[in-house]
Amino acid sequence: MAILWVLMALLLLSFVVLPLLRRRRGVIERVSPDHPDAADPANYGFVREEDLDIRMPGPDQDLLDVLDLVQRTQDYRAASQLLAGTEAAGELRWQRVQAFAGAAALELQRRPGGVSETPGGQWLRVWRAEQPKDAGGAAVHAEFLVQQAWRTSTRGTDDFRIIMEEARDACGQAALLAPGDPIPYIIELSVARGLAYPREEFEQLWLKILDRAPTHMGAHLAALHYWCEKWHGSRELAYSFAEAAAARAPQGSLLAAMPLFAVFEHLPEVNLVSSFYQSEVVTKAMHGALYAVHAARPDDPILAHVRHLLVFFLVRAERWAEAMNELVHVDGHVGALPWTLSADPAAEFAVYRALAVAGFEANGGSPASLAN
């Protein structure tokens, strides 16, 4: 009789969790907010899906204010001042350079211009023309070209190569304007991946970054792509690179989370083993990332990136309470991996959040217990 009750309990639980969890090519399908099993995010103080900010992984109000001003007035000067006042070798400046370049690229995509229309992102062109020796503007322009190549061209085509070659020249110009700044070289890491730099040339580029910012997490994440199996390396090389970075990470550095990013980059398209996310390799990488998160400074700009990836893995591993703890810190912003790989990042994030809540509550959790 006891066995019968256990089987009935498992059956009832499957009706709660299984409709939410659909595995197909490693992707969880979206659950409608009207689904009877979909948890109301408001019960946990979570932001509703339609209000999630897809631009950044976490809050940066200064950046948002400046972006709004620049795009509204088409005057670049506030952007120039913000970058000039941001630490050159820090993670925050790299994120802000990416954000300004991405905003200009998106403007141009939406408004390419024509006979009687000014193209989008005109403020960046004016910035470069009026302040050719501004290191911030030069870096944003180089990153803009890299993003344009990936957004508008197909790798291997002449168009792609031409834009990437232009980006490489722009990186060189930016580096001359700020010799100690690692960002022009970090931008060139994407160029190296796109143009398939030989390993010796790539390693020389990497040494320039290590000389300037040896613990720069953004640089390590950019370099990891080159070593991945789908680009110019292998699973073994990528894991080796990530584990070496984690091993030399100083106390409080998020480099200890690098192996989790390496695992993510090599996830199988079809997961035929249900316990994959509870395997030794994945568990070890998650524990390293959790350790890094707990040891990091609360204001570390990369912290949100790691937390977002942890949400993905913790939900997959059915570690519901830990996933909820990470969600509390990142909810509201979804501009990070893995959500940005989706055509609808907010919807993808909302599905994982709903799964976390469902699993948390199925195991006795509640808004009150989460608060404690």
Coordinates of C-alpha atoms in Angstrom, one line a residue:
M1 CA 0.0 0.0 0.0
A2 CA 2.9 2.4 0.8
I3 CA 4.4 1.8 -2.6
L4 CA 1.0 2.6 -4.2
W5 CA 0.8 5.9 -2.3
V6 CA 4.3 6.8 -3.5
L7 CA 3.4 6.1 -7.1
M8 CA 0.3 8.2 -6.8
A9 CA 2.2 11.1 -5.4
L10 CA 4.8 10.9 -8.2
L11 CA 2.0 10.8 -10.7
L12 CA 0.4 13.9 -9.2
L13 CA 3.7 15.7 -9.2
S14 CA 4.2 14.9 -12.9
F15 CA 1.0 16.7 -13.7
V16 CA 2.5 19.9 -12.1
V17 CA 6.0 19.8 -13.4
L18 CA 6.0 18.0 -16.7
P19 CA 3.7 20.4 -18.5
L20 CA 6.2 23.0 -17.8
L21 CA 9.3 21.0 -18.6
R22 CA 9.6 20.1 -22.3
R23 CA 13.0 19.1 -23.5
R24 CA 13.6 19.3 -27.2
R25 CA 17.1 19.9 -28.6
G26 CA 18.1 21.2 -25.2
V27 CA 15.5 23.9 -25.1
I28 CA 12.6 24.4 -22.7
E29 CA 9.5 25.4 -24.5
R30 CA 7.5 28.5 -23.5
V31 CA 4.6 28.1 -21.1
S32 CA 1.7 30.6 -21.5
P33 CA 1.2 32.9 -18.5
D34 CA -2.4 31.8 -18.6
H35 CA -1.4 28.1 -18.0
P36 CA -3.0 26.9 -14.8
D37 CA 0.4 25.7 -13.6
A38 CA 2.2 29.0 -14.4
A39 CA 3.2 30.7 -11.1
D40 CA 2.4 34.4 -10.7
P41 CA 5.8 36.2 -10.4
A42 CA 4.2 38.9 -8.3
N43 CA 3.9 36.4 -5.5
Y44 CA 7.7 36.5 -5.1
G45 CA 8.1 40.2 -6.1
F46 CA 9.3 39.2 -9.5
V47 CA 8.9 41.5 -12.5
R48 CA 6.3 40.5 -15.0
E49 CA 7.6 39.2 -18.3
E50 CA 6.5 42.2 -20.4
D51 CA 8.5 44.5 -18.0
L52 CA 11.7 42.6 -18.1
D53 CA 14.7 44.7 -19.3
I54 CA 16.5 42.8 -22.1
R55 CA 19.3 45.4 -22.6
M56 CA 21.6 44.6 -19.7
P57 CA 22.3 41.7 -17.3
G58 CA 21.8 44.0 -14.3
P59 CA 21.2 47.6 -13.4
D60 CA 23.4 50.5 -14.6
Q61 CA 21.3 53.6 -14.2
D62 CA 24.0 55.9 -15.3
L63 CA 24.4 54.1 -18.5
L64 CA 20.6 54.0 -19.1
D65 CA 20.3 57.7 -18.5
V66 CA 23.1 58.5 -20.9
L67 CA 21.8 56.1 -23.5
D68 CA 18.4 57.7 -23.3
L69 CA 19.9 61.2 -23.6
V70 CA 22.2 60.3 -26.6
Q71 CA 19.5 58.6 -28.5
R72 CA 17.0 61.3 -27.8
T73 CA 19.3 64.2 -28.7
Q74 CA 21.7 62.5 -31.0
D75 CA 24.5 64.2 -29.1
Y76 CA 27.4 62.0 -28.2
R77 CA 29.0 64.1 -25.5
A78 CA 27.3 62.5 -22.6
A79 CA 28.6 59.1 -23.7
S80 CA 32.1 60.4 -24.1
Q81 CA 32.0 61.9 -20.6
L82 CA 30.6 58.7 -19.1
L83 CA 33.4 56.5 -20.6
A84 CA 36.1 59.0 -19.7
G85 CA 35.0 58.8 -16.0
T86 CA 34.9 55.0 -16.0
E87 CA 37.9 53.0 -15.0
A88 CA 39.8 52.0 -18.1
A89 CA 40.8 48.5 -17.2
G90 CA 37.5 47.6 -15.4
E91 CA 34.7 45.4 -16.4
L92 CA 32.2 48.2 -16.3
R93 CA 33.9 50.2 -19.0
W94 CA 33.9 47.2 -21.3
Q95 CA 30.2 46.6 -20.8
R96 CA 29.5 50.3 -21.4
V97 CA 31.5 50.2 -24.7
Q98 CA 29.5 47.2 -25.8
A99 CA 26.2 48.9 -24.9
F100 CA 27.0 52.1 -26.8
A101 CA 28.2 50.2 -29.8
G102 CA 25.1 47.9 -29.7
A103 CA 22.8 50.9 -29.4
A104 CA 24.3 52.5 -32.5
A105 CA 24.2 49.2 -34.4
L106 CA 20.6 48.6 -33.5
E107 CA 19.7 52.2 -34.5
L108 CA 21.3 51.7 -37.9
Q109 CA 19.5 48.4 -38.4
R110 CA 16.2 50.0 -37.7
R111 CA 16.9 53.1 -39.7
P112 CA 19.5 52.4 -42.4
G113 CA 18.9 55.8 -44.0
G114 CA 18.2 56.9 -47.5
V115 CA 17.9 59.8 -49.8
S116 CA 15.9 61.9 -47.3
E117 CA 16.5 60.1 -44.0
T118 CA 19.5 60.3 -41.7
P119 CA 20.8 56.8 -40.8
G120 CA 20.6 55.6 -37.3
G121 CA 23.6 55.9 -35.1
Q122 CA 24.7 59.1 -36.7
W123 CA 25.8 60.4 -33.3
L124 CA 28.7 57.8 -33.3
R125 CA 29.9 59.0 -36.7
V126 CA 29.8 62.6 -35.5
W127 CA 31.7 61.5 -32.3
R128 CA 34.5 60.0 -34.4
A129 CA 34.6 63.0 -36.8
E130 CA 34.7 65.7 -34.1
Q131 CA 36.8 63.9 -31.5
P132 CA 39.2 61.6 -33.5
K133 CA 41.6 61.4 -30.5
D134 CA 38.9 60.4 -28.0
A135 CA 39.9 56.8 -26.9
G136 CA 36.3 56.0 -25.8
G137 CA 34.8 57.0 -29.1
A138 CA 37.5 55.0 -30.9
A139 CA 36.7 51.9 -28.8
V140 CA 33.0 52.2 -29.4
H141 CA 33.5 52.6 -33.1
A142 CA 35.7 49.4 -33.2
E143 CA 33.1 47.4 -31.3
F144 CA 30.4 48.8 -33.5
L145 CA 32.1 47.5 -36.6
V146 CA 32.5 44.0 -35.0
Q147 CA 28.8 43.9 -34.1
Q148 CA 27.9 45.1 -37.6
A149 CA 29.9 42.2 -39.1
W150 CA 28.2 39.6 -37.0
R151 CA 24.7 41.2 -37.4
T152 CA 24.7 42.0 -41.1
S153 CA 27.1 39.6 -42.9
T154 CA 27.6 35.9 -43.2
R155 CA 30.9 34.6 -41.9
G156 CA 33.2 33.6 -44.7
T157 CA 31.8 36.1 -47.2
D158 CA 33.7 39.0 -48.7
D159 CA 31.4 41.5 -46.9
F160 CA 32.1 39.9 -43.5
R161 CA 35.9 39.9 -44.1
I162 CA 35.9 43.5 -45.3
I163 CA 34.1 44.8 -42.2
M164 CA 36.2 42.7 -39.9
E165 CA 39.4 44.0 -41.5
E166 CA 38.1 47.5 -40.9
A167 CA 37.3 46.6 -37.3
R168 CA 40.9 45.3 -36.9
D169 CA 42.3 48.6 -38.1
A170 CA 39.9 50.5 -35.8
C171 CA 41.1 48.4 -32.8
G172 CA 44.7 49.4 -33.7
Q173 CA 43.8 53.0 -33.8
A174 CA 42.0 52.8 -30.5
A175 CA 45.0 51.0 -28.9
L176 CA 47.3 53.8 -30.0
L177 CA 45.1 56.4 -28.3
A178 CA 45.2 54.6 -25.0
P179 CA 48.3 52.3 -24.7
G180 CA 47.4 50.9 -21.3
D181 CA 43.8 50.2 -22.2
P182 CA 42.9 46.5 -22.6
I183 CA 39.6 47.2 -24.3
P184 CA 40.8 47.6 -27.9
Y185 CA 42.6 44.2 -27.6
I186 CA 39.5 42.6 -26.0
I187 CA 37.4 43.9 -29.0
E188 CA 40.0 42.3 -31.3
L189 CA 39.4 38.9 -29.8
S190 CA 36.1 38.9 -31.7
V191 CA 38.0 39.9 -34.8
A192 CA 40.4 37.1 -34.2
R193 CA 37.6 34.6 -34.0
G194 CA 35.9 35.9 -37.1
L195 CA 39.0 36.1 -39.2
A196 CA 40.4 32.8 -37.8
Y197 CA 43.7 34.1 -36.5
P198 CA 46.4 31.4 -36.3
R199 CA 46.9 30.2 -32.7
E200 CA 50.3 31.9 -32.4
E201 CA 48.8 35.2 -33.5
F202 CA 45.8 34.8 -31.1
E203 CA 48.1 33.9 -28.2
Q204 CA 50.2 37.1 -28.8
L205 CA 47.0 39.1 -28.7
W206 CA 46.0 37.4 -25.5
L207 CA 49.3 38.2 -23.9
K208 CA 48.7 41.9 -24.5
I209 CA 45.5 41.6 -22.6
L210 CA 47.1 39.7 -19.7
D211 CA 49.7 42.4 -19.4
R212 CA 47.0 45.0 -19.0
A213 CA 44.2 43.3 -17.2
P214 CA 45.1 39.7 -16.1
T215 CA 41.8 39.0 -14.2
H216 CA 39.4 40.7 -16.7
M217 CA 36.4 38.3 -16.8
G218 CA 34.9 39.9 -20.0
A219 CA 38.2 39.3 -21.8
H220 CA 38.3 35.7 -20.7
L221 CA 34.8 35.1 -21.8
A222 CA 35.6 36.6 -25.2
A223 CA 38.8 34.5 -25.5
L224 CA 36.9 31.3 -24.5
H225 CA 34.9 31.4 -27.8
Y226 CA 38.1 31.1 -29.9
W227 CA 39.1 27.9 -28.0
C228 CA 35.6 26.3 -28.3
E229 CA 35.0 23.3 -30.5
K230 CA 32.6 25.2 -32.8
W231 CA 35.3 27.8 -33.6
H232 CA 39.0 27.2 -33.7
G233 CA 39.6 24.8 -30.8
S234 CA 38.1 21.8 -29.1
R235 CA 36.2 20.9 -26.0
E236 CA 39.4 19.9 -24.3
L237 CA 41.2 23.2 -25.2
A238 CA 38.2 25.2 -24.0
Y239 CA 37.9 23.3 -20.7
S240 CA 41.7 23.6 -20.2
F241 CA 41.6 27.4 -20.8
A242 CA 38.6 27.9 -18.4
E243 CA 40.1 25.6 -15.7
A244 CA 43.5 27.4 -15.9
A245 CA 41.7 30.8 -15.5
A246 CA 39.8 29.4 -12.5
A247 CA 42.9 28.0 -10.9
R248 CA 44.7 31.3 -10.9
A249 CA 41.7 33.4 -9.9
P250 CA 42.5 35.6 -6.9
Q251 CA 40.1 35.6 -3.9
G252 CA 36.8 37.3 -4.9
S253 CA 37.3 36.9 -8.6
L254 CA 34.5 35.6 -10.8
L255 CA 37.1 33.8 -12.9
A256 CA 36.3 30.7 -10.8
A257 CA 33.0 30.5 -12.7
M258 CA 34.8 30.1 -16.1
P259 CA 34.4 26.3 -16.3
L260 CA 30.6 26.7 -16.2
F261 CA 30.8 28.9 -19.2
A262 CA 32.9 26.3 -21.0
V263 CA 30.4 23.6 -20.2
F264 CA 27.6 25.9 -21.5
E265 CA 29.4 26.4 -24.8
H266 CA 29.6 22.7 -25.3
L267 CA 26.2 21.6 -24.3
P268 CA 24.8 18.8 -26.6
E269 CA 22.0 19.8 -29.0
V270 CA 20.1 16.7 -27.9
N271 CA 20.5 15.6 -24.3
L272 CA 19.9 11.9 -24.3
V273 CA 21.0 11.5 -20.6
S274 CA 18.4 12.8 -18.2
S275 CA 21.0 13.2 -15.4
F276 CA 23.4 15.2 -17.5
Y277 CA 22.9 18.3 -15.5
Q278 CA 23.6 16.4 -12.3
S279 CA 26.8 14.8 -13.7
E280 CA 30.1 15.3 -12.0
V281 CA 31.5 17.7 -14.7
V282 CA 28.4 20.0 -14.6
T283 CA 28.1 19.8 -10.8
K284 CA 31.7 20.7 -10.3
A285 CA 31.4 23.7 -12.6
M286 CA 28.2 24.8 -10.9
H287 CA 29.9 24.6 -7.5
G288 CA 32.8 26.7 -8.7
A289 CA 30.4 29.3 -10.0
L290 CA 28.4 29.3 -6.8
Y291 CA 31.6 29.7 -4.8
A292 CA 32.7 32.6 -7.1
V293 CA 29.3 34.3 -6.7
H294 CA 29.4 34.1 -2.9
A295 CA 33.0 35.4 -2.7
A296 CA 32.5 38.3 -5.2
R297 CA 32.0 41.9 -4.5
P298 CA 28.2 42.8 -4.6
D299 CA 29.0 45.5 -7.1
D300 CA 31.1 43.4 -9.5
P301 CA 29.6 44.2 -13.0
I302 CA 30.1 40.5 -14.1
L303 CA 28.2 39.1 -11.1
A304 CA 24.8 39.3 -12.8
H305 CA 26.2 37.4 -15.8
V306 CA 27.3 34.5 -13.7
R307 CA 24.0 34.4 -11.7
H308 CA 22.0 34.3 -14.9
L309 CA 23.9 31.3 -16.2
L310 CA 23.6 29.6 -12.8
V311 CA 19.8 30.0 -13.0
F312 CA 19.9 28.0 -16.3
F313 CA 22.0 25.2 -14.8
L314 CA 20.3 25.1 -11.4
V315 CA 16.9 24.8 -13.0
R316 CA 18.1 22.0 -15.3
A317 CA 19.6 20.2 -12.4
E318 CA 16.4 20.6 -10.4
R319 CA 18.1 22.5 -7.6
W320 CA 15.1 24.7 -7.2
A321 CA 15.9 26.6 -3.9
E322 CA 19.3 27.6 -5.2
A323 CA 17.8 28.7 -8.5
M324 CA 15.3 30.9 -6.6
N325 CA 18.1 32.4 -4.6
E326 CA 19.9 33.5 -7.8
L327 CA 16.6 34.7 -9.3
V328 CA 16.1 37.1 -6.4
H329 CA 19.3 38.9 -7.3
V330 CA 18.9 39.1 -11.1
D331 CA 15.2 39.4 -11.7
G332 CA 14.2 42.4 -13.8
H333 CA 17.2 42.3 -16.2
V334 CA 17.7 39.5 -18.8
G335 CA 20.4 40.9 -21.1
A336 CA 22.8 38.0 -20.5
L337 CA 23.5 34.4 -21.5
P338 CA 21.7 32.2 -22.0
W339 CA 18.6 34.3 -22.6
T340 CA 20.1 36.5 -25.2
L341 CA 20.5 33.5 -27.5
S342 CA 16.7 33.3 -27.8
A343 CA 14.7 35.4 -30.2
D344 CA 12.6 36.4 -27.1
P345 CA 15.0 36.7 -24.1
A346 CA 12.3 37.8 -21.7
A347 CA 10.0 34.9 -22.6
E348 CA 12.9 32.4 -22.3
F349 CA 13.9 33.8 -18.9
A350 CA 10.2 33.7 -17.7
V351 CA 9.9 30.0 -18.5
Y352 CA 12.9 29.1 -16.4
R353 CA 11.7 31.3 -13.6
A354 CA 8.3 29.6 -13.7
L355 CA 10.0 26.2 -13.6
A356 CA 12.1 27.3 -10.6
V357 CA 9.0 28.5 -8.8
A358 CA 7.0 25.3 -9.6
G359 CA 9.9 23.1 -8.4
F360 CA 10.4 25.3 -5.3
E361 CA 6.8 25.1 -4.3
A362 CA 6.5 21.4 -5.1
N363 CA 9.2 20.8 -2.5
G364 CA 7.5 22.9 0.2
G365 CA 8.9 26.3 -0.7
S366 CA 6.8 29.5 -0.5
P367 CA 7.3 33.3 -0.7
A368 CA 7.7 33.4 3.1
S369 CA 10.3 30.7 3.2
L370 CA 12.3 32.3 0.3
A371 CA 12.3 35.6 2.3
N372 CA 13.9 33.7 5.2

